[in-house]
Structure formats: structure tokens, C-alpha cells
DNA sequence: CCGATATTAGGACTAGGTACTAACAGTAGT
DNA sequence: ACTACTGTTAGTACCTAGTCCTAATATCGG
């Protein structure tokens, strides 16, 4: 034994984890044991064979590719809206919205809900977000329901600018705060919202 | 001949393109020709064998990997990164990212790219966006390529806070500006990023 | 030194191919 | 009608990276 079986198996796991493309033969060479030993190790650790590993990586990539942000024009379901006054939407945090590592919702989804509600509440053909000032108050987790409440604060017809305040809650708890400055209609500058 | 050779080969290319995981045998079944014919077709079209195709898909995913964050969790392709210093990502605006009405990119995509780059540049297990101050300078349209450049401005070890500035450009033109205040590691407050 | 555990060797078999040879069908040209 | 050519199919040997199984040997602890 170059080292103990346990030591080798631990290193084996790490080695394969950071390079799934390595063959049993290369592993045998690296650990100075026979190919059969490597295979026994893989069995004991339930590590699949090279081709299965590669396939798995490839499949993961293909399924993850389609997962950025949804296409619907509003993120979340608008449950109430009074144009140019206020609006409410709900958004259920699902697996595809969270970091796989820790189950915490990725901030841009929470932002997207608020931002898209700010757009929706504007009573105009075209509303674009020009500026935003946002604050994530606490993490949102998979399974939680985020309720976003938008309030139109100030309509300055003079410069086609409207300020919308959005507060998002999980239950009674404030999780997100944002102040969006929106341009409306025939403005030339500013991006969407 | 069920159809002409040419027709079959065109369809073969499409079939494999949208499902690289298909075997020659399955293809032969589908096109009602022999396995050998499928192989001749692949030769003529220089389409590699199943295993090579799968490997290629898997490699593409892995070569894009970033240390502190798995790649699929970043919006846009990270083309350069120096942890705790700077990072660059590119994001091609496609049909699914824009308002169908006017072809203008929805702001949260531009935000998501910047935000996720701000997360990626942080050299820590966990990075969460606490605050953000953003400004959409001009609209981004379908077909445009947005290059986001993140710069770590200030690491205040005392309160686990890092300020990251992200500027996004289309060509030479600044389209988005954001200042992200990130919490890192063992902080308890603040949401993801 | 004995027995258990660990390691190695070998053979038969598998999927999904490559590379090559050969046969045959249908069509076109002369 | 004979030949040439393209397209298709069949079959063989070989490859990689394994699985599954049996059997032999090595090594360590008590």
C-alpha cells in the first residue's frame, strides 16, 4: 500500500470531482495501483464510469441553458393593479430561481419582479427604467412566496419621469426595497424596465 | 430510397443538432436505412460519433468554469476574471430577452448580467447583493452584445462589505452603470446577488 | 503463523463505435 | 445489352472504456 485505502479513496473522489474526464487507467497510473483497484474503489464510492460522468455533465449543461429569466412580460402574477397608483404581484420562488449551493434566491429574480411591476403600473405605452436604488433586506429561499407592492410616488409630467417605490415581502417581513425612476412614452433615453 | 440522400443528410444534421445524444442505431431506425448508411452520412458530413459529441458538449460547459461560482449561475459568458479585482462578461441580447413590442432589452437582463458578474468577482464562498445603485443609460436592442466590466472598488474587511462597480457597454457606448454593495461569506443579512 | 482485508490478474461480455472489403441494386451513357 | 457509377447494405476485425465475475496473491493485525 502506497497509502491506506481510505486516503486513496478520498483523493480519488477529489480527483474525479475536479476532472470528471479522467479514465481509470490514468487514475491507476496516478495512484500507482492497478486499474482493478481503481474500479473497486469506484464501486465502493458509487462513482459512475467515465462515459456516464461525461454524459451527466453534458446533460446538466443542456438542461441549465434554458433557465435564465422567463419570457413573460411580467415576472410574477399581478393580482391587483390601479394604473399610475399602485400594484401588487406575487412570485413563488422555485428551484430554478435559487443558487443550488445554498437555496437562496438569486437577487435578479427578486429585482425582476419588482422592476417589472414598476413597469406595469405605469399607465403609458412605453415605460423604461432609468434609475433604481435597491436594497436586499434579507435572503429569500426556495418555497417562499414574495409579494411585491408598488406605489407611484411622484409623477412629474414636465420631464416624463415617474418615481415608483416597490416593497417586497415574505409574509410580514420586508425582503426587498426599491425606488425606481421610470421614463415614459416618447422619451429617447433610458432603458426598459 | 425513402427520400434522396441529400434530403436525408440535411434532416440528419438537424436531428443530431437538436439531440446530440442520439445513437446511429436510433437514427437508422428513424430514417429507415441501415446503420452503415447513417455512418457513411456522418462521415460525409463530418459529424463525430455519439461519444465525441457528448464529450464536446460536456467540455464546453467545463471550460467556462469560474472558481467561486458554477458557470451556469452567471448570466452571460465570463471571458476574463481576476478574483477580488475585476471581471468581464459578454451577453448577447436575443429575442427572448426583449420586449416583443419594441425589441428593447428588458432591464432586468442587463441588471442580471451586471449583478451576477458582481457576485462572480467576489473571491468568497458566499456573496450576496445588499444594495445596488443602478442607472440605465440607453436602451439595448435585440442582436446587440453587452460587455459588462466589473471593478472591485473597496474591500472593507471590517464589515464584510465589498463595493463593486459595473459598467456595461455596447461597443464604445455606456449603456448601464451600477454600484453594488456586496456582503460576503458569513454575513447574516442581505440577499443574494 | 493464521485469518481477514486489500490488491491484482484474467476471461467473458457490452455499447457504440472505426476502418475496411465486398456484394448488390438501380440508373445513365454509349 | 453492356458498362460505369452511385448508393446502400452486410460482414469482419478492431477499438475504448468499461462491467461482472472468479481466482490467486499480498499484506497487515493480532
XYZ file of N, CA and C in Angstrom, chain B:
579
model
N -34.712 4.086 -52.070
C -34.536 5.367 -51.367
C -35.867 5.891 -50.844
N -35.930 6.145 -49.544
C -37.146 6.713 -48.963
C -37.289 8.145 -49.451
N -36.206 8.885 -49.396
C -36.052 10.212 -49.958
C -34.695 10.220 -50.647
N -34.266 11.355 -51.091
C -32.930 11.378 -51.666
C -31.900 11.390 -50.541
N -30.697 11.096 -50.914
C -29.579 11.105 -49.977
C -29.439 12.500 -49.355
N -29.509 13.497 -50.212
C -29.342 14.876 -49.755
C -30.368 15.251 -48.691
N -31.599 14.973 -48.997
C -32.675 15.269 -48.038
C -32.407 14.618 -46.691
N -32.065 13.331 -46.772
C -31.812 12.597 -45.534
C -30.666 13.237 -44.756
N -29.610 13.609 -45.470
C -28.450 14.169 -44.782
C -28.762 15.509 -44.128
N -29.592 16.292 -44.776
C -29.979 17.578 -44.190
C -30.761 17.350 -42.897
N -31.703 16.431 -42.982
C -32.500 16.122 -41.787
C -31.650 15.505 -40.676
N -30.685 14.699 -41.127
C -29.781 14.064 -40.167
C -29.032 15.125 -39.365
N -28.525 16.111 -40.069
C -27.800 17.190 -39.399
C -28.672 17.894 -38.373
N -29.881 18.188 -38.772
C -30.797 18.878 -37.858
C -31.115 18.017 -36.642
N -31.408 16.751 -36.928
C -31.760 15.827 -35.846
C -30.652 15.740 -34.803
N -29.431 15.597 -35.288
C -28.301 15.487 -34.367
C -28.043 16.814 -33.667
N -28.229 17.902 -34.401
C -28.006 19.213 -33.788
C -28.928 19.419 -32.593
N -30.192 19.013 -32.737
C -31.053 19.280 -31.594
C -31.152 18.132 -30.599
N -30.539 17.004 -30.920
C -30.355 15.968 -29.911
C -29.050 15.234 -30.138
N -27.974 15.767 -29.581
C -26.655 15.172 -29.802
C -26.533 13.789 -29.151
N -27.512 13.409 -28.354
C -27.429 12.169 -27.583
C -27.997 10.956 -28.324
N -28.297 11.111 -29.585
C -28.911 10.022 -30.338
C -27.853 9.086 -30.951
N -28.093 7.777 -30.893
C -27.142 6.800 -31.443
C -27.404 6.555 -32.927
N -26.403 5.970 -33.588
C -26.559 5.637 -35.011
C -27.731 4.676 -35.203
N -27.872 3.765 -34.272
C -28.929 2.770 -34.391
C -30.303 3.455 -34.357
N -30.457 4.397 -33.445
C -31.727 5.118 -33.358
C -31.974 5.944 -34.626
N -30.902 6.505 -35.148
C -31.020 7.294 -36.371
C -31.424 6.403 -37.548
N -30.806 5.221 -37.611
C -31.111 4.270 -38.691
C -32.600 3.907 -38.648
N -33.071 3.668 -37.465
C -34.483 3.345 -37.227
C -35.361 4.495 -37.725
N -34.974 5.697 -37.324
C -35.774 6.873 -37.638
C -35.850 7.145 -39.137
N -34.732 6.961 -39.823
C -34.706 7.270 -41.255
C -34.953 6.031 -42.123
N -35.189 4.891 -41.452
C -35.448 3.648 -42.187
C -34.358 3.303 -43.186
N -33.119 3.434 -42.723
C -31.985 2.969 -43.519
C -31.101 2.137 -42.586
N -30.058 1.564 -43.128
C -29.183 0.742 -42.294
C -28.245 1.628 -41.475
N -27.705 1.017 -40.425
C -26.751 1.723 -39.579
C -25.547 2.179 -40.402
N -25.131 1.338 -41.341
C -23.971 1.683 -42.173
C -24.215 2.956 -42.989
N -25.403 3.085 -43.468
C -25.743 4.286 -44.238
C -25.622 5.530 -43.373
N -26.139 5.425 -42.154
C -26.012 6.544 -41.214
C -24.541 6.895 -41.010
N -23.719 5.855 -40.907
C -22.294 6.107 -40.661
C -21.632 6.766 -41.865
N -21.991 6.303 -43.028
C -21.475 6.954 -44.241
C -21.914 8.420 -44.280
N -23.160 8.651 -43.929
C -23.668 10.027 -43.898
C -22.859 10.885 -42.930
N -22.660 10.348 -41.734
C -21.888 11.127 -40.746
C -20.504 11.457 -41.267
N -19.871 10.456 -41.917
C -18.542 10.665 -42.499
C -18.584 11.843 -43.466
N -19.508 11.751 -44.403
C -19.597 12.787 -45.430
C -19.865 14.164 -44.846
N -20.621 14.192 -43.785
C -20.954 15.469 -43.148
C -19.959 15.830 -42.039
N -18.957 15.000 -41.860
C -18.007 15.123 -40.732
C -18.701 15.372 -39.397
N -19.678 14.554 -39.113
C -20.312 14.603 -37.792
C -19.651 13.527 -36.935
N -19.082 13.908 -35.811
C -18.398 12.915 -34.973
C -19.370 11.919 -34.334
N -18.824 10.851 -33.820
C -19.652 9.826 -33.175
C -20.273 10.328 -31.880
N -21.291 9.626 -31.455
C -22.039 9.961 -30.239
C -21.152 10.373 -29.077
N -20.181 9.534 -28.758
C -19.365 9.808 -27.560
C -18.582 11.098 -27.695
N -18.087 11.353 -28.882
C -17.355 12.594 -29.101
C -18.294 13.799 -28.989
N -19.496 13.617 -29.476
C -20.468 14.715 -29.396
C -20.782 15.058 -27.944
N -21.044 14.010 -27.175
C -21.363 14.214 -25.761
C -20.196 14.875 -25.038
N -19.008 14.379 -25.327
C -17.804 14.906 -24.696
C -17.659 16.392 -25.005
N -17.933 16.731 -26.234
C -17.808 18.106 -26.671
C -18.755 19.019 -25.895
N -19.990 18.570 -25.768
C -20.986 19.337 -25.008
C -20.510 19.530 -23.580
N -20.003 18.444 -22.992
C -19.550 18.482 -21.597
C -18.348 19.406 -21.439
N -17.429 19.335 -22.385
C -16.223 20.160 -22.300
C -16.552 21.638 -22.398
N -17.449 21.952 -23.299
C -17.856 23.341 -23.451
C -18.314 23.924 -22.127
N -19.053 23.116 -21.396
C -19.554 23.607 -20.125
C -18.416 23.802 -19.143
N -17.510 22.833 -19.088
C -16.465 22.859 -18.071
C -15.376 23.878 -18.326
N -15.095 24.144 -19.609
C -14.015 25.080 -19.883
C -14.402 26.499 -19.478
N -15.689 26.735 -19.335
C -16.154 28.072 -18.958
C -16.222 28.277 -17.461
N -15.741 27.329 -16.715
C -15.957 27.360 -15.267
C -15.194 28.469 -14.544
N -15.823 29.011 -13.539
C -15.227 30.041 -12.707
C -15.106 29.464 -11.303
N -14.130 29.923 -10.551
C -13.849 29.294 -9.278
C -14.962 29.417 -8.244
N -15.334 30.623 -7.878
C -16.203 30.770 -6.722
C -17.680 30.547 -7.050
N -17.980 30.298 -8.319
C -19.383 30.161 -8.700
C -19.485 29.278 -9.931
N -20.348 28.306 -9.906
C -20.507 27.491 -11.115
C -21.001 28.339 -12.268
N -20.576 27.982 -13.464
C -20.804 28.865 -14.610
C -22.273 29.084 -14.924
N -23.085 28.043 -14.748
C -24.477 28.208 -15.154
C -25.196 29.217 -14.264
N -24.523 29.622 -13.183
C -25.167 30.571 -12.301
C -24.826 32.009 -12.686
N -23.997 32.172 -13.694
C -23.652 33.504 -14.155
C -24.438 33.788 -15.434
N -25.009 34.970 -15.500
C -25.705 35.354 -16.721
C -24.697 36.032 -17.632
N -24.570 35.512 -18.854
C -23.545 35.989 -19.768
C -22.321 35.109 -19.642
N -21.389 35.229 -20.583
C -20.168 34.428 -20.536
C -19.049 35.234 -19.929
N -18.475 34.703 -18.876
C -17.342 35.368 -18.259
C -16.132 35.113 -19.141
N -15.546 36.175 -19.642
C -14.410 35.998 -20.545
C -13.090 36.275 -19.848
N -13.166 36.953 -18.716
C -11.940 37.264 -18.000
C -12.298 37.503 -16.547
N -11.487 37.007 -15.641
C -11.780 37.252 -14.232
C -10.510 37.227 -13.407
N -10.381 38.227 -12.548
C -9.307 38.276 -11.571
C -10.022 38.481 -10.250
N -10.071 37.424 -9.470
C -10.880 37.462 -8.256
C -10.510 38.640 -7.360
N -11.536 39.263 -6.826
C -11.385 40.421 -5.939
C -10.772 41.636 -6.634
N -10.702 41.575 -7.971
C -10.146 42.731 -8.681
C -11.076 43.189 -9.799
N -11.224 42.353 -10.803
C -12.046 42.766 -11.938
C -12.546 41.548 -12.699
N -13.535 41.767 -13.528
C -14.090 40.692 -14.343
C -14.841 41.290 -15.524
N -14.914 40.484 -16.583
C -15.618 40.929 -17.785
C -16.526 39.806 -18.266
N -17.739 40.153 -18.619
C -18.618 39.141 -19.213
C -19.330 39.730 -20.421
N -19.689 38.840 -21.359
C -20.441 39.301 -22.519
C -21.802 38.625 -22.543
N -22.755 39.347 -23.057
C -24.129 38.858 -23.069
C -24.769 39.284 -24.387
N -25.144 38.299 -25.178
C -25.768 38.594 -26.470
C -27.268 38.686 -26.297
N -27.823 39.810 -26.651
C -29.258 40.034 -26.489
C -30.012 39.327 -27.605
N -30.823 38.361 -27.222
C -31.594 37.598 -28.207
C -33.079 37.917 -28.073
N -33.833 37.304 -28.965
C -35.276 37.556 -28.994
C -35.943 37.391 -27.633
N -35.511 36.339 -26.906
C -36.185 36.058 -25.640
C -35.891 37.089 -24.555
N -34.967 37.990 -24.801
C -34.620 38.979 -23.783
C -35.304 40.322 -23.981
N -35.983 40.474 -25.096
C -36.521 41.799 -25.413
C -38.053 41.849 -25.328
N -38.561 43.056 -25.201
C -39.998 43.274 -25.294
C -40.401 43.023 -26.735
N -41.403 42.176 -26.927
C -41.814 41.875 -28.294
C -42.287 43.138 -29.007
N -42.801 44.059 -28.235
C -43.376 45.277 -28.785
C -42.363 46.145 -29.518
N -41.197 46.312 -28.919
C -40.266 47.293 -29.463
C -38.825 46.794 -29.607
N -38.594 45.532 -29.253
C -37.248 44.976 -29.412
C -36.230 45.499 -28.423
N -36.716 46.212 -27.398
C -35.806 46.743 -26.390
C -35.580 45.695 -25.305
N -34.320 45.501 -24.950
C -33.990 44.511 -23.916
C -34.627 44.883 -22.589
N -35.177 43.904 -21.955
C -35.789 44.126 -20.660
C -34.682 44.379 -19.646
N -34.856 45.444 -18.881
C -33.806 45.898 -17.979
C -33.253 44.850 -17.044
N -34.110 43.944 -16.598
C -33.592 43.012 -15.598
C -32.552 42.059 -16.165
N -32.517 41.891 -17.482
C -31.462 41.064 -18.055
C -30.119 41.769 -17.970
N -30.149 43.041 -18.292
C -28.928 43.836 -18.206
C -28.478 43.913 -16.742
N -29.469 44.090 -15.873
C -29.167 44.094 -14.441
C -28.594 42.753 -14.002
N -29.238 41.657 -14.461
C -28.827 40.318 -14.044
C -27.384 40.030 -14.449
N -27.039 40.452 -15.648
C -25.662 40.241 -16.092
C -24.674 40.952 -15.158
N -24.967 42.211 -14.885
C -24.086 43.019 -14.041
C -24.034 42.461 -12.625
N -25.202 42.152 -12.109
C -25.298 41.655 -10.738
C -24.569 40.335 -10.583
N -24.762 39.465 -11.555
C -24.164 38.153 -11.424
C -22.649 38.228 -11.622
N -22.202 39.222 -12.383
C -20.762 39.426 -12.517
C -20.173 39.965 -11.210
N -20.948 40.803 -10.555
C -20.507 41.344 -9.263
C -20.357 40.220 -8.241
N -21.247 39.247 -8.321
C -21.156 38.090 -7.420
C -19.922 37.250 -7.759
N -19.739 37.025 -9.056
C -18.664 36.137 -9.507
C -17.273 36.672 -9.160
N -17.157 37.977 -9.191
C -15.828 38.562 -8.974
C -15.379 38.469 -7.506
N -16.353 38.263 -6.641
C -16.033 38.155 -5.207
C -15.387 36.802 -4.921
N -14.233 36.845 -4.323
C -13.490 35.626 -4.035
C -13.912 35.075 -2.677
N -15.105 34.530 -2.643
C -15.625 34.048 -1.372
C -16.657 32.965 -1.623
N -16.866 32.129 -0.646
C -17.853 31.063 -0.760
C -19.228 31.635 -1.079
N -19.559 32.688 -0.365
C -20.898 33.248 -0.464
C -20.818 34.753 -0.665
N -21.480 35.217 -1.706
C -21.529 36.650 -1.948
C -22.985 37.024 -2.207
N -23.456 38.046 -1.507
C -24.849 38.450 -1.662
C -24.918 39.948 -1.928
N -25.860 40.323 -2.775
C -26.052 41.742 -3.027
C -26.870 42.338 -1.889
N -26.363 43.394 -1.304
C -27.092 44.040 -0.219
C -27.801 45.285 -0.747
N -27.086 46.046 -1.535
C -27.635 47.279 -2.089
C -27.152 47.420 -3.515
N -27.880 48.178 -4.281
C -27.404 48.483 -5.624
C -27.963 49.816 -6.064
N -27.137 50.514 -6.786
C -27.494 51.812 -7.301
C -27.242 51.732 -8.790
N -28.339 51.720 -9.550
C -28.127 51.442 -10.961
C -28.732 52.515 -11.857
N -28.255 52.561 -13.047
C -28.652 53.582 -13.996
C -28.612 52.991 -15.401
N -29.757 53.019 -16.054
C -29.795 52.546 -17.435
C -29.571 53.751 -18.329
N -28.455 53.780 -19.026
C -28.081 54.969 -19.790
C -28.759 55.046 -21.153
N -28.867 53.896 -21.798
C -29.626 53.891 -23.046
C -30.181 52.478 -23.279
N -31.179 52.380 -24.109
C -31.810 51.087 -24.381
C -30.864 50.163 -25.129
N -31.017 48.891 -24.856
C -30.237 47.882 -25.560
C -31.213 47.088 -26.424
N -30.807 46.771 -27.647
C -31.713 46.120 -28.580
C -31.299 44.698 -28.923
N -32.255 43.965 -29.422
C -32.013 42.609 -29.879
C -30.844 42.590 -30.859
N -29.956 41.611 -30.687
C -28.818 41.486 -31.588
C -27.564 42.178 -31.070
N -27.741 43.081 -30.103
C -26.573 43.781 -29.578
C -25.831 42.910 -28.564
N -24.545 43.181 -28.452
C -23.712 42.453 -27.488
C -23.312 43.384 -26.358
N -23.703 42.998 -25.151
C -23.403 43.832 -23.993
C -22.159 43.299 -23.286
N -21.178 44.141 -23.131
C -19.962 43.769 -22.419
C -19.987 44.454 -21.048
N -20.017 43.652 -20.004
C -20.039 44.200 -18.644
C -18.648 44.124 -18.043
N -18.217 45.222 -17.462
C -16.899 45.246 -16.820
C -17.071 45.571 -15.350
N -16.641 44.643 -14.519
C -16.762 44.836 -13.073
C -15.404 45.190 -12.487
N -15.428 46.130 -11.538
C -14.206 46.524 -10.861
C -14.494 46.534 -9.364
N -13.656 45.867 -8.603
C -13.823 45.898 -7.149
C -13.201 47.195 -6.658
N -14.043 48.015 -6.010
C -13.600 49.360 -5.629
C -13.038 49.374 -4.222
N -13.715 48.676 -3.353
C -13.389 48.847 -1.938
C -13.723 47.565 -1.177
N -12.730 46.990 -0.550
C -12.979 45.828 0.303
C -12.825 46.268 1.750
N -13.958 46.330 2.433
C -13.902 46.710 3.847
C -14.047 45.446 4.686
N -12.921 44.879 5.005
C -12.912 43.609 5.725
C -13.680 43.705 7.035
N -13.643 44.886 7.622
C -14.259 45.111 8.931
C -15.725 44.669 8.958
N -16.494 45.119 7.974
C -17.913 44.780 7.996
C -18.303 43.834 6.861
N -17.340 43.052 6.362
C -17.617 42.062 5.322
C -18.325 42.679 4.121
N -18.000 43.889 3.809
C -18.670 44.577 2.705
C -17.679 44.894 1.596
N -18.113 44.662 0.373
C -17.267 44.967 -0.780
C -18.090 45.758 -1.786
N -17.506 46.803 -2.310
C -18.214 47.593 -3.303
C -17.664 47.264 -4.691
N -18.590 46.921 -5.575
C -18.205 46.559 -6.940
C -18.911 47.502 -7.911
N -18.129 48.061 -8.819
C -18.690 48.956 -9.817
C -18.771 48.191 -11.132
N -19.924 48.209 -11.752
C -20.064 47.526 -13.040
C -20.527 48.515 -14.103
N -19.777 48.570 -15.198
C -20.179 49.376 -16.346
C -20.408 48.443 -17.519
N -21.535 48.616 -18.178
C -21.830 47.769 -19.338
C -21.867 48.600 -20.604
N -21.263 48.043 -21.627
C -21.147 48.765 -22.888
C -21.705 47.974 -24.063
N -22.212 48.705 -25.051
C -22.459 48.129 -26.369
C -21.504 48.886 -27.276
N -20.492 48.184 -27.759
C -19.423 48.878 -28.480
C -18.728 49.818 -27.508
N -18.604 51.072 -27.886
C -17.938 52.041 -27.011
C -18.933 52.736 -26.080
N -20.205 52.459 -26.333
C -21.233 53.232 -25.659
C -21.648 52.650 -24.308
N -21.630 53.467 -23.287
C -22.050 53.036 -21.967
C -23.571 52.890 -21.942
N -24.044 51.722 -21.589
C -25.496 51.521 -21.562
C -26.037 51.320 -20.142
N -25.151 50.933 -19.248
C -25.601 50.647 -17.889
C -24.469 50.921 -16.905
N -24.863 51.486 -15.783
C -23.902 51.750 -14.726
C -24.477 51.239 -13.432
N -23.699 50.538 -12.656
C -24.216 50.061 -11.376
C -23.152 50.035 -10.299
N -23.562 50.392 -9.095
C -22.664 50.258 -7.959
C -23.315 49.274 -7.011
N -22.659 48.144 -6.812
C -23.225 47.080 -5.992
C -22.476 46.992 -4.665
N -23.250 46.972 -3.602
C -22.650 46.728 -2.297
C -22.905 45.266 -1.950
N -21.817 44.524 -1.841
C -21.935 43.087 -1.640
C -21.530 42.691 -0.226
N -22.304 41.770 0.333
C -21.881 41.147 1.578
C -21.228 39.841 1.228
N -20.285 39.439 2.030
C -19.602 38.196 1.698
C -19.575 37.231 2.872
N -19.479 35.965 2.514
C -19.288 34.875 3.476
C -20.304 34.825 4.608
N -19.844 34.914 5.812
C -20.679 34.605 6.970
C -21.596 35.723 7.445
N -21.902 36.663 6.571
C -22.869 37.694 6.945
C -24.247 37.062 7.068
N -25.074 37.651 7.910
C -26.396 37.067 8.095
C -27.478 37.819 7.337
N -27.255 39.107 7.101
C -28.271 39.893 6.424
C -27.923 40.039 4.942
N -28.826 40.622 4.184
C -28.586 40.815 2.767
C -29.017 39.604 1.990
N -29.451 39.854 0.773
C -29.900 38.770 -0.098
C -28.770 38.412 -1.046
N -29.036 37.500 -1.895
C -28.024 37.023 -2.830
C -27.589 38.136 -3.767
N -26.981 37.757 -4.852
C -26.576 38.740 -5.842
C -26.236 38.059 -7.124
